[in-house]
């Protein structure tokens, strides 16, 4: 991609990369505000504008200029690239009444993004845009989610997850049906299975890591078994005046220390083993991706930005490595810990187990409710980072040309705009993440209060001992 505005009248050849039909300025125009968009479209009496954005590609992937306005009743817009599965041929604005089945889905991969308006489970309109319009488009999507649904449409999020890695398609492929939520979940599992397939050459070490995970989890459950007799058989009887040798305390303390050391050693071995496996999976994935890129045609590279390709080989594989070595490891450990803890609690006292595990469904519901927002936020952050990388990849190799034409200020503005998009995308994720973590902690504290309340009542009724409750 050149560091300067593209020339005019370049024929559309690849069918995938936007081509201009008129001269385009180096700095994109700002997105329309709801007030300015209201002047473009005729509103009904009492109708209120909520949000708006602009799109800049037509059905032929040529540059154009159009607006989309969201009101409290309708979506009003300039002619889309396609409507009801067919290419739009008129030039008059169109409108769609909002109903409970209305969804807006935004996708941006590489050089072309899509805004899809769906009703009753099918796409009724589709607009195309370039990354320069991404900020305004995402603002419209957020306004729609907040006003109509209060959160991300689960159907839109599932469809987006199922198609996250699909390249931009030509106008002839714009009428494809969207996958359902089940299909999106199945696609996510298939993607995970493809990644884990790279672990086959390291299957022995992976199996060792799984056994170490199970062993470290079991070792972490040993202290409660030692705490209960320490409290019930040693401390409480001694406090009541019964003769108990202090040497009993040393035995229990030695057992607790041995359990702690064993848990530490097993956790260290588990972390190192699975990190060793994940590093080699990521390395194999980088080589596989780079080797596959060498086999692609020049037409593929003409429709891709350098920053996107660099992100795929570098940052994306590193994220996969972090997922396998940290996130997946913690998830597996926590699942094992919950299951084993539940089994131990049920064996000790079923009613105390029910009270202790009562907050767990709330935590599961909380994770499920925010996962679509987090997935969309991380996807936006990844796209924004690729945009910023593309600016660097365009400018640094052509720095002599930039200086020859005194374009330093323009390139700084381009980078500033891309950097602002990265900052905004990360801020959106941090808002959700900062709220999610403390809320989980709050549920845990509430659950602890419930356990103490129910446990105290059971101690008074003689159902459990103080040692059981404290463990």
CSV table of N, CA and C in Angstrom, one decimal, residues 78-79 88-94:
chain,number,residue,atom,x,y,z
A,78,UNK,N,-28.7,5.4,3.3
A,78,UNK,CA,-28.5,5.5,1.9
A,78,UNK,C,-28.6,4.1,1.3
A,79,UNK,N,-28.7,3.9,0.0
A,79,UNK,CA,-28.9,2.5,-0.5
A,79,UNK,C,-27.7,1.6,-0.1
A,88,UNK,N,-28.7,-3.6,-4.5
A,88,UNK,CA,-29.6,-2.4,-4.5
A,88,UNK,C,-29.3,-1.6,-5.8
A,89,UNK,N,-30.4,-1.3,-6.5
A,89,UNK,CA,-30.2,-0.6,-7.8
A,89,UNK,C,-30.7,0.9,-7.7
A,90,UNK,N,-31.5,1.2,-6.7
A,90,UNK,CA,-32.0,2.6,-6.7
A,90,UNK,C,-31.1,3.5,-5.9
A,91,UNK,N,-31.4,4.8,-5.9
A,91,UNK,CA,-30.5,5.7,-5.2
A,91,UNK,C,-31.3,6.4,-4.0
A,92,UNK,N,-32.5,6.1,-3.8
A,92,UNK,CA,-33.3,6.7,-2.7
A,92,UNK,C,-33.0,6.1,-1.4
A,93,UNK,N,-33.0,6.9,-0.3
A,93,UNK,CA,-32.8,6.3,1.0
A,93,UNK,C,-33.8,5.2,1.4
A,94,UNK,N,-33.5,4.3,2.2
A,94,UNK,CA,-34.4,3.2,2.6
A,94,UNK,C,-34.5,3.3,4.2
